[in-house]
Amino acid sequence: MEKQSKLRTSAISASIVPSEIRIMSVECERVKGINLAQGVCDTPTPDLIRRAAEEAIAAGINQYVRMDGIPPLRQAIARKLLSYNGIDADPEREVLVTSGSTGAFYAACTALLDPGDEVIAFEPFYNYHTNLIAALGAKPVIIALPAPDWEIDRDALTHAITSRTKAIIVNSPANPGGKVFTRDELEFIADLAQRHDFFVFTDEIYEYFLYDGRKHISMATLPGMSERTITISGFSKTFSVTGWRLGYLACAARWKPAMAYFHDLTYICAPSPLQVGVTAGLNELGDVFYAELAADYANKRDMLCDALMKAGLKPSIPQGAYYVLADASSLPGRDSKQRAMALLERAGVAAVPGSAFFRPETPSANNMLRFCFAKTEADLAEGCRRLSALEGAGAAA
Ligand code: PLP
């Protein structure tokens, strides 16, 4: 007889739960529904980017490259950081090309956080942020932002700061709430970060997805913030290349070696031919591309929000990014998972249960669903038609 094994997973593995986004995608596929759950861009990758990557593969650029990214890409990122964000970063010492912005966040957290450190995150949160912090033995400290305006409760934020606070995460425009932090809010956070001496990790991956005339503001450009801000972004969303796994971070030169080390340890380098592809995108796509992107997504946002209103699922109108959180309390179910399943059954539309973005004790966790509008015109139109058809049927009937 085999000896009883004492093998077990790590303590942290015992607490992991499967991603609800992925679960909903599987359910949606099963019923051949319209998937407004997962945040993958169904829109096409610009031709010149795709071609540049294909040519790079054909030309034999298929091996490891420098762990911090190929020089032309770091230089192109530095130019973009200066012209769009107003950040003056040295491509050699202050820019790290990463495997997606997820790789950048991983590198920043492993390089800067110790077990027991506290990191403040706003709710609704992007759970890859909070889950990674917890996986590293640090502690996410959650500050609720109330719907529909998601304004910061400044007292709550100030009171959440302790001697263990090492960083705060600012995701603007935000997934899932679509919040765009105002300059005043960013200044308030910057002031706290300087007074209490902590880092600011900014996730700016949706920096071009801005609506109603809003402008992107990067935390690193505020006075006194360049040293303590880790600016994270990537190409997944802007260039519709979520599967390419390409992002970057910009930081003060003193932090880069540790971040590059941890990124190297996991990824060695970001995919080399694809780095050539996005370099072409950065160098050749101009303001018109980014303006059209925002205008196109603004139309999609309006289309989806109209359909949600008709369906009796009151949306909170996003200021940026490409998700809508909607109040689904009119749908049957005890919690947001059941409501998401009810919607899938009735309308054939998949959304993500709010519980993926809120703590269990927050009431919105039970009522909210997240819808993504980074879809092709045809899929979004069909999803909206199905949602609108719930009108009058009485969602809770
Ligand atoms: N950050 C936020 C806020 C996101 O919503 C996502 C994807 O949905 C990511 C990061 C992942 O980006 P990447 O593909 O660059 O790793």
Coordinates of C-alpha atoms in Angstrom, one line a residue, residues 104-105 107-109 112 170 199-204 219-220 225-233 249-252 255 259:
A104 CA 4.9 45.2 -14.8
F105 CA 2.7 45.1 -11.7
A107 CA 7.7 43.2 -11.1
A108 CA 6.8 46.3 -9.1
C109 CA 5.2 44.3 -6.3
L112 CA 9.0 46.8 -3.5
V170 CA -4.5 54.1 -8.5
F199 CA 4.7 54.4 -3.2
V200 CA 1.9 55.0 -5.7
F201 CA 1.4 52.2 -8.3
T202 CA -0.6 53.6 -11.1
D203 CA -2.3 51.3 -13.6
E204 CA -2.9 53.5 -16.7
M219 CA 0.4 60.8 -11.2
A220 CA 4.1 60.9 -11.9
M225 CA 5.8 62.4 -7.3
S226 CA 8.3 61.1 -9.9
E227 CA 10.5 59.3 -7.3
R228 CA 7.7 57.4 -5.6
T229 CA 5.3 56.7 -8.6
I230 CA 5.6 53.5 -10.6
T231 CA 3.7 54.2 -13.8
I232 CA 2.3 51.0 -15.4
S233 CA 0.7 50.7 -18.8
L249 CA 6.6 50.5 -16.5
A250 CA 8.4 53.7 -15.9
C251 CA 10.0 54.5 -12.6
A252 CA 12.9 56.3 -11.0
W255 CA 14.0 51.0 -8.6
M259 CA 12.1 45.2 -11.0

